[in-house]
PDB file of C-alpha atoms and ligand atoms in Angstrom:
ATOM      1  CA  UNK A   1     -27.598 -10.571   0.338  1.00  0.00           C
ATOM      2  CA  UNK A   2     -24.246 -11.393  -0.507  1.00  0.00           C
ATOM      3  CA  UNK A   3     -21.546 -13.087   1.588  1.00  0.00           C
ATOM      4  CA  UNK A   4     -18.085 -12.535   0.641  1.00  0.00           C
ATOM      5  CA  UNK A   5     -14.610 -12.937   1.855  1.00  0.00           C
ATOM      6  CA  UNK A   6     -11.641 -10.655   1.610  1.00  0.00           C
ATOM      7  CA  UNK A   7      -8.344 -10.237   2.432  1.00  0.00           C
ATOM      8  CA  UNK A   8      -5.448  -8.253   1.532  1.00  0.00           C
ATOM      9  CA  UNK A   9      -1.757  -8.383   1.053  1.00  0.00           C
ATOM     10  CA  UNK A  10       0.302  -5.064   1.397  1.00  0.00           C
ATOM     11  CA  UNK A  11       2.618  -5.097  -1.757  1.00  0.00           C
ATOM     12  CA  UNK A  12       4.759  -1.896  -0.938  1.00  0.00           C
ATOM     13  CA  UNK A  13       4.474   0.649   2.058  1.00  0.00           C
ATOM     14  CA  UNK A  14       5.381   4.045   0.616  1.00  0.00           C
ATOM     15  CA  UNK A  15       4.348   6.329   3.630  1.00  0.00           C
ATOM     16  CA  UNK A  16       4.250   5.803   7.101  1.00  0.00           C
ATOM     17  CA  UNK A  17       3.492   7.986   9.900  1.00  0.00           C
ATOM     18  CA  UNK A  18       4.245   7.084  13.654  1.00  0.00           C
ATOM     19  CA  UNK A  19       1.634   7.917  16.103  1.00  0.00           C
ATOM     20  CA  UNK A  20       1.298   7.967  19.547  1.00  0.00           C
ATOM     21  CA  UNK A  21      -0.662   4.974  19.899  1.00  0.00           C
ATOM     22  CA  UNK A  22      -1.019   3.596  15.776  1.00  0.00           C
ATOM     23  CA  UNK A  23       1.135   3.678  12.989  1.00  0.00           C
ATOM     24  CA  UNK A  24      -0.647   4.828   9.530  1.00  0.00           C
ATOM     25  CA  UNK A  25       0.678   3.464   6.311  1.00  0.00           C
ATOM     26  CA  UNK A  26      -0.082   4.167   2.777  1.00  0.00           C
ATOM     27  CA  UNK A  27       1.150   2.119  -0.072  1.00  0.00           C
ATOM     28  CA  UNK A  28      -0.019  -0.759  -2.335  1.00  0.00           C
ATOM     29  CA  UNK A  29      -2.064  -3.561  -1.817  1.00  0.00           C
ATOM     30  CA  UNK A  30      -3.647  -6.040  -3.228  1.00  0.00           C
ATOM     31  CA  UNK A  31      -6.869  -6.926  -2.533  1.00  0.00           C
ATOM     32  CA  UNK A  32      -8.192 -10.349  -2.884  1.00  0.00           C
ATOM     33  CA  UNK A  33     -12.348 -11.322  -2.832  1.00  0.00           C
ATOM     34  CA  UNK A  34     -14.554 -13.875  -3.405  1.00  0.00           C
ATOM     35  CA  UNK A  35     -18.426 -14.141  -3.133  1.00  0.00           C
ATOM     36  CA  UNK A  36     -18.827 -17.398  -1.450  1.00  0.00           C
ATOM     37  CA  UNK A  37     -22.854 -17.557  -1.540  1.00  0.00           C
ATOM     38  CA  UNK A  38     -25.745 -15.762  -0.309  1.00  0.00           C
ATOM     39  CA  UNK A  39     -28.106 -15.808   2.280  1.00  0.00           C
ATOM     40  CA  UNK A  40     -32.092 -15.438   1.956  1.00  0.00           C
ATOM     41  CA  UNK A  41     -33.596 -12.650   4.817  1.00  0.00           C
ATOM     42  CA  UNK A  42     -36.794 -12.044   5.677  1.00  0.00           C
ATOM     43  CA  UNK A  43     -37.323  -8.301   6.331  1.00  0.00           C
ATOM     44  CA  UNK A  44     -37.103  -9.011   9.906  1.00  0.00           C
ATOM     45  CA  UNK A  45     -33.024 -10.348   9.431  1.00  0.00           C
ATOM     46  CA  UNK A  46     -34.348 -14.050  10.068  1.00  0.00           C
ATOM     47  CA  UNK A  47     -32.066 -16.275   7.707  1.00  0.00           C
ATOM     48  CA  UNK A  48     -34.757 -18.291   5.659  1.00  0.00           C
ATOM     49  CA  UNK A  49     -31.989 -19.844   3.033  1.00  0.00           C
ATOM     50  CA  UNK A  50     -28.324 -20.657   2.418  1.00  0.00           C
ATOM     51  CA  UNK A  51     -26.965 -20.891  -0.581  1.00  0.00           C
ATOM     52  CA  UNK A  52     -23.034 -20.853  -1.941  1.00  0.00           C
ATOM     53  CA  UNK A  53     -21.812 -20.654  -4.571  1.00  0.00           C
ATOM     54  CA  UNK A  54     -18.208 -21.529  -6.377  1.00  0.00           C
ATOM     55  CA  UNK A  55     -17.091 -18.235  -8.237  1.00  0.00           C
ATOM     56  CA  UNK A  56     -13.561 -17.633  -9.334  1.00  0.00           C
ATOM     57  CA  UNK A  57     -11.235 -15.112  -6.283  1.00  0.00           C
ATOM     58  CA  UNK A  58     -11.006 -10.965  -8.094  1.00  0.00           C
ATOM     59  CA  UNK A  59      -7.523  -9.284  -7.161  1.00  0.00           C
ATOM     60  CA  UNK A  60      -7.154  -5.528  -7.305  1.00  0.00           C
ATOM     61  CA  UNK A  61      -4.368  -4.311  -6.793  1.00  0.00           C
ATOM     62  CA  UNK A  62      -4.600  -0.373  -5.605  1.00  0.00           C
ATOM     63  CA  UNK A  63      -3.579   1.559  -3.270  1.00  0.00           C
ATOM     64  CA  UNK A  64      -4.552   1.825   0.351  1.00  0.00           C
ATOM     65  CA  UNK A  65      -4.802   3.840   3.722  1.00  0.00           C
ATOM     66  CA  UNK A  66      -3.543   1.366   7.071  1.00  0.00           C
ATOM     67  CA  UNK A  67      -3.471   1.413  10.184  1.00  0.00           C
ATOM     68  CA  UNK A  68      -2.151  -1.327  13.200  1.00  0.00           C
ATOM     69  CA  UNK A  69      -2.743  -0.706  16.531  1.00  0.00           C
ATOM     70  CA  UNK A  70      -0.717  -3.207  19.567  1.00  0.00           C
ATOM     71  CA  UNK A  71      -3.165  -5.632  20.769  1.00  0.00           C
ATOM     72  CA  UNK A  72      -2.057  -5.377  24.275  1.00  0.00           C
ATOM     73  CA  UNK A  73      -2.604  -1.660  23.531  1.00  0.00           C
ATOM     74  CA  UNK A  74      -6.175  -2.587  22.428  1.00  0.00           C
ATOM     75  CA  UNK A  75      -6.527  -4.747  25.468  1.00  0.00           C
ATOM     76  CA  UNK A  76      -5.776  -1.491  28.017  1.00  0.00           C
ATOM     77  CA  UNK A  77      -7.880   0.611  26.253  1.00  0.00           C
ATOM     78  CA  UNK A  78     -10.807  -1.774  27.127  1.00  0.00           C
ATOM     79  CA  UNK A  79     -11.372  -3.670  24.134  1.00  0.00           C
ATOM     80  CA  UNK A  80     -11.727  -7.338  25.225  1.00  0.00           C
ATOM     81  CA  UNK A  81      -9.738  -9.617  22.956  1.00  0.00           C
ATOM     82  CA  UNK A  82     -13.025 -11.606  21.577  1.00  0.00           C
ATOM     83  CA  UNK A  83     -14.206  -7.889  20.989  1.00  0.00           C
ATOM     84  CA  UNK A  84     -11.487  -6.808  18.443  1.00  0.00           C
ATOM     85  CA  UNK A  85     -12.395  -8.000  15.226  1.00  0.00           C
ATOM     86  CA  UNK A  86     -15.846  -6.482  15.976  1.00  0.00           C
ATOM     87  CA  UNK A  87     -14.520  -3.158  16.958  1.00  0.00           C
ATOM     88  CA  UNK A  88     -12.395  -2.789  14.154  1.00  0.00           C
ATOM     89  CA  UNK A  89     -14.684  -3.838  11.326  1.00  0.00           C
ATOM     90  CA  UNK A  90     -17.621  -1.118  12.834  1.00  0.00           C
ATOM     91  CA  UNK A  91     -14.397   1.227  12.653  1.00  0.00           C
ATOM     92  CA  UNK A  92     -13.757  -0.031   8.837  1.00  0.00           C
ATOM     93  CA  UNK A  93     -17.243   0.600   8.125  1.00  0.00           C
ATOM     94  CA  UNK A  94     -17.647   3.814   9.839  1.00  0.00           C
ATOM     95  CA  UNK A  95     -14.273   5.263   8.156  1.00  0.00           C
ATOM     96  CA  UNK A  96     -15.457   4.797   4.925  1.00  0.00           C
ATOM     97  CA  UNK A  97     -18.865   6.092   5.141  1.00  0.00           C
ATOM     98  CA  UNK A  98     -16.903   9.610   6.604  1.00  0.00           C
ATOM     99  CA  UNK A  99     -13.890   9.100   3.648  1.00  0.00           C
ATOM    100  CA  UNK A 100     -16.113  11.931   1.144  1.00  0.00           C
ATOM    101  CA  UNK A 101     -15.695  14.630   3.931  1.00  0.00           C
ATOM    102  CA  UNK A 102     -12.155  14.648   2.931  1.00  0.00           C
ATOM    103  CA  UNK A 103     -11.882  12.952  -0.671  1.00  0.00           C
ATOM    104  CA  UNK A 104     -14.335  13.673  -3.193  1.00  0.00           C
ATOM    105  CA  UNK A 105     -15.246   9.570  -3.392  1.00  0.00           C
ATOM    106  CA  UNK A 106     -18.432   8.232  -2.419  1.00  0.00           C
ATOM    107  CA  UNK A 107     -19.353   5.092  -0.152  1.00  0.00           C
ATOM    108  CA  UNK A 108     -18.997   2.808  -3.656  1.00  0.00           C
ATOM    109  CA  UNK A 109     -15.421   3.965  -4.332  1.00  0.00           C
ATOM    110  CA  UNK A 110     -14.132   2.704  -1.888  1.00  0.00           C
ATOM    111  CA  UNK A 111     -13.571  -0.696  -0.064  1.00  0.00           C
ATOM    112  CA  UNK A 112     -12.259  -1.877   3.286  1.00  0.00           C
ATOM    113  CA  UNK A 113     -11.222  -4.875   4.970  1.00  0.00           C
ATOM    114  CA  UNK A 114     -10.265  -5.423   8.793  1.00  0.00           C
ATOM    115  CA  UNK A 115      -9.075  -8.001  10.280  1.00  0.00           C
ATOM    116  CA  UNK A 116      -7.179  -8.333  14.009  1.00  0.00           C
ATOM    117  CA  UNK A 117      -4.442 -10.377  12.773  1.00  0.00           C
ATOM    118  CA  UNK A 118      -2.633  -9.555   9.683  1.00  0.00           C
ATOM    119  CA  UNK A 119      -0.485 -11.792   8.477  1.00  0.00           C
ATOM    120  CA  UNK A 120       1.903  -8.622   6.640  1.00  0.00           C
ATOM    121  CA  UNK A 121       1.524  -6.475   9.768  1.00  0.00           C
ATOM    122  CA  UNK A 122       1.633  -8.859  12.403  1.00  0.00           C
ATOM    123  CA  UNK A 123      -1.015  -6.283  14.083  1.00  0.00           C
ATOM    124  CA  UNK A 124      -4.870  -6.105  14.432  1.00  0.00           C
ATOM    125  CA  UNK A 125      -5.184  -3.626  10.803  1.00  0.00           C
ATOM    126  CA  UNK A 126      -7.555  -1.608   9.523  1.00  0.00           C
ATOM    127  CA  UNK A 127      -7.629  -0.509   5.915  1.00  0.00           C
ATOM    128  CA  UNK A 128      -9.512   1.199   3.568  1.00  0.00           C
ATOM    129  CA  UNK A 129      -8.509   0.905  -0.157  1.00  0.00           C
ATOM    130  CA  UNK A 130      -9.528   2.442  -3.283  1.00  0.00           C
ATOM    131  CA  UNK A 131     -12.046   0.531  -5.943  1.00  0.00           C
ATOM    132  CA  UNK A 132      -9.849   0.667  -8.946  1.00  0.00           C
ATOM    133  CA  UNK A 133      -6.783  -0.405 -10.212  1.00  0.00           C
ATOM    134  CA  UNK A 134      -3.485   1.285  -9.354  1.00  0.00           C
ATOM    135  CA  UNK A 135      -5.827   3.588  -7.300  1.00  0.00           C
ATOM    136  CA  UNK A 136      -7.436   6.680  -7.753  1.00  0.00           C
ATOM    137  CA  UNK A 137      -5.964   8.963  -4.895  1.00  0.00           C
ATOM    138  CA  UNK A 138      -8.743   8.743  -2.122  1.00  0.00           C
ATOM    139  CA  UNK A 139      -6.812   6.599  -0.356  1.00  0.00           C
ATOM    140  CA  UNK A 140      -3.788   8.841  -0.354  1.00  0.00           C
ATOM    141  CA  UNK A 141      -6.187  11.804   0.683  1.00  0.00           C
ATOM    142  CA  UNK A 142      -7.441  10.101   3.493  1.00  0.00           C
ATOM    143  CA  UNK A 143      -3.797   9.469   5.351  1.00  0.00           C
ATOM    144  CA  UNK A 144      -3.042  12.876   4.334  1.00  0.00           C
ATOM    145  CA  UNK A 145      -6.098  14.283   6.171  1.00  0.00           C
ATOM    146  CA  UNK A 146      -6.188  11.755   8.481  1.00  0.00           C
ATOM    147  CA  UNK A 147      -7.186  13.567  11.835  1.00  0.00           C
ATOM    148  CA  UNK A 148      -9.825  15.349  10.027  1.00  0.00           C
ATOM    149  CA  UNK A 149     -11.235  12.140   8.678  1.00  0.00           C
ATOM    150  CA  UNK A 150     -10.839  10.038  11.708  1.00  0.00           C
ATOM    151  CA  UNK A 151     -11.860  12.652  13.579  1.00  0.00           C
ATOM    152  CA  UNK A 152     -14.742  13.162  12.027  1.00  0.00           C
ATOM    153  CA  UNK A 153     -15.608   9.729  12.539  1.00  0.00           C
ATOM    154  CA  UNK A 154     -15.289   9.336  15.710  1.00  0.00           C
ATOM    155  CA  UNK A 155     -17.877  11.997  16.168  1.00  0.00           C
ATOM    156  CA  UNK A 156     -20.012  10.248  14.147  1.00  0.00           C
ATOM    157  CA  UNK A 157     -20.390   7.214  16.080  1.00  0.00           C
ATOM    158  CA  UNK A 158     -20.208   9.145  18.906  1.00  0.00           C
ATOM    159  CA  UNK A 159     -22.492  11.267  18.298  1.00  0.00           C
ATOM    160  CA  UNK A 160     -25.146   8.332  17.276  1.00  0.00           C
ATOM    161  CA  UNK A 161     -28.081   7.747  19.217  1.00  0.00           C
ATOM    162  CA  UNK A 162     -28.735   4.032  18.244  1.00  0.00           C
ATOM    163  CA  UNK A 163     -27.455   1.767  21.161  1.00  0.00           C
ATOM    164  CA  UNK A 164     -25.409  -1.113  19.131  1.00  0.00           C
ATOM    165  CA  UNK A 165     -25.233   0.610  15.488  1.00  0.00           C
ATOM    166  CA  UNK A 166     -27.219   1.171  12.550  1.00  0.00           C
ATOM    167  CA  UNK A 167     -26.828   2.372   9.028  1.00  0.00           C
ATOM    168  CA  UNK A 168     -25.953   5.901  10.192  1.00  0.00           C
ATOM    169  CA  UNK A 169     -22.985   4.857  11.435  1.00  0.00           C
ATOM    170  CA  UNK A 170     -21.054   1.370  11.690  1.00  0.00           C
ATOM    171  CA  UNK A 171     -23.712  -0.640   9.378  1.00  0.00           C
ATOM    172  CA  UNK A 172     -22.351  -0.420   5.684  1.00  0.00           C
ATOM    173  CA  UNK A 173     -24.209  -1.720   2.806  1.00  0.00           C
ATOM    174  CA  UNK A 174     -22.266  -3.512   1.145  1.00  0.00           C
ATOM    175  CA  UNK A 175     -20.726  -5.383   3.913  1.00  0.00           C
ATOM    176  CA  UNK A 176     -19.763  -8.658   2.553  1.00  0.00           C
ATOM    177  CA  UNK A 177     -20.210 -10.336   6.096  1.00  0.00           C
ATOM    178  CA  UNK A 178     -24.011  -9.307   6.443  1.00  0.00           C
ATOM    179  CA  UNK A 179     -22.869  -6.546   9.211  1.00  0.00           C
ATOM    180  CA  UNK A 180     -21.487  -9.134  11.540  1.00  0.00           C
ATOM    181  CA  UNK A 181     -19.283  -8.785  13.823  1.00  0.00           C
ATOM    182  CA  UNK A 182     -20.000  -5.287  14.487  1.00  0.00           C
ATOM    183  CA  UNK A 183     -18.848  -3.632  18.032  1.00  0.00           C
ATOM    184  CA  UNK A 184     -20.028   0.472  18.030  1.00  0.00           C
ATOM    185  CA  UNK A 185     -18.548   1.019  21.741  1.00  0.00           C
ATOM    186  CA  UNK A 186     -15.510  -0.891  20.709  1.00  0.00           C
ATOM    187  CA  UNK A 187     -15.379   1.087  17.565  1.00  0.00           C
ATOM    188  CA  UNK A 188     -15.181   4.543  19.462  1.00  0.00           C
ATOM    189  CA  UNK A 189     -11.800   3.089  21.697  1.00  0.00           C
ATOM    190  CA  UNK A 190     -10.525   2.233  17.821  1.00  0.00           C
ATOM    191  CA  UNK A 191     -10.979   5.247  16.633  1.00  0.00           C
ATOM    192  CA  UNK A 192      -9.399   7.392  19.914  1.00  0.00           C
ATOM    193  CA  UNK A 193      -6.117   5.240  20.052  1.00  0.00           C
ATOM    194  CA  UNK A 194      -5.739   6.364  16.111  1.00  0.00           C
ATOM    195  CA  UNK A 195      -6.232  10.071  16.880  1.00  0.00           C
ATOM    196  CA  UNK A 196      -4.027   9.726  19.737  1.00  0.00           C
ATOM    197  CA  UNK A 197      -1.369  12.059  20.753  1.00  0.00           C
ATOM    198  CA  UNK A 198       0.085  11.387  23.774  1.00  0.00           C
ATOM    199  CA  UNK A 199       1.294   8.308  25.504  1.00  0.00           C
TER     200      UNK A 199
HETATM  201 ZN1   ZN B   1     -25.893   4.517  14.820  1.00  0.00          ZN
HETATM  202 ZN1   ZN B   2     -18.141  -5.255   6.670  1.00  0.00          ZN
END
C-alpha cells in the first residue's frame, strides 16, 4: 500500500460562489505529490513492514473544485477541532466517489486533497481536482452542479449503515494516507454547512 503526501497551491481563482456557510471556488491549481514509502498489511490491517522510499515530488497543474469553511463555524456545528482534518478528508473521499453522478469521470479521474489549514485560503479546504493537465472539465462540472453533487453525497454517507466508514462511502482506494484520519459523523456536519442556505 502506498503512502503519499500531497498538497496543493491555488494558482488562479476564476469562479467563486458565496454561500451561506462556505465559499466554493473553481480555478487552477497545482497539485504537488510524492510517494514517500509503503507499508506491508496483513489482511487483517496489522502493519507488518515499513519501508520509504526517496522518489522525485510530480506537479500537475489542473484545474480544481474548493471549498473553505470558518473553523469557528466548524467548531459550532460540532466538529471538535482535533476532529477536522478527519472530517474533511472522509468528506474529500466521499465527494469524489459521488463526482460521476454529475461528470461523466470515474473514481481514477479524479484526485483530492484536504487539509484544515491552507496556507492560500487561510481556511480548513477541501478540494477535488482533475487528473490531467490543464484539466479536463470535471472539476468545473462539479461547482456547477454543486448541490446536486454534494447533495448527493451527503445522502450517501448518510444513508450508510457501517458505524465509522467503509469503502461504500468515506474509504477511497487510493488514499495515499492508508484511510487515516477518517471521521464519517464529522463528514456529514462537512457536507451540511456546504449545502447550506441559511444563516
Ligand atoms: Zn459506509
Ligand atoms: Zn485520503
Amino acid at each position: 500500500m502506498a503512502q503519499s503526501v500531497s498538497r496543493f497551491d491555488v494558482l488562479g481563482t476564476e469562479r467563486v460562489h458565496e454561500r451561506a456557510r462556505v465559499r466554493t471556488c473553481f480555478g487552477s491549481v497545482r497539485v504537488t505529490g510524492q510517494v514517500t514509502g509503503f507499508v506491508r498489511r496483513l489482511p487483517s490491517g496489522e502493519v507488518i513492514g515499513r519501508h520509504a522510499l526517496d522518489l522525485p515530488e510530480r506537479a500537475l497543474t489542473t484545474r480544481a473544485v474548493w471549498w473553505t469553511v470558518d473553523p469557528d463555524v466548524l467548531t459550532a456545528a460540532g466538529v471538535a477541532a482535533a476532529d477536522v482534518p478527519g472530517a474533511l478528508h472522509a468528506a474529500e473521499h466521499a465527494a469524489i466517489g459521488m463526482l460521476p453522478l454529475v461528470a461523466t469521470s470515474d473514481r481514477w479521474d479524479v484526485g483530492g486533497v484536504s487539509t484544515a489549514l491552507h496556507p492560500d485560503t487561510g481556511l480548513p479546504t477541501v478540494m477535488v481536482f482533475d487528473g490531467y493537465p490543464g484539466g479536463a472539465g470535471f472539476a468545473e462540472r462539479a461547482f456547477d452542479a454543486f448541490e446536486e453533487w454534494v447533495g448527493a453525497t451527503r445522502d450517501a454517507v448518510l444513508g450508510c449503515g457501517c458505524a465509522t466508514g467503509c469503502p461504500a462511502c468515506v474509504q477511497s482506494p487510493k488514499c495515499g494516507n492508508g484511510n487515516e484520519p477518517l471521521d464519517k459523523a464529522g463528514a456529514v456536519v462537512v457536507l451540511e454547512l456546504a449545502l447550506a442556505t441559511a444563516g
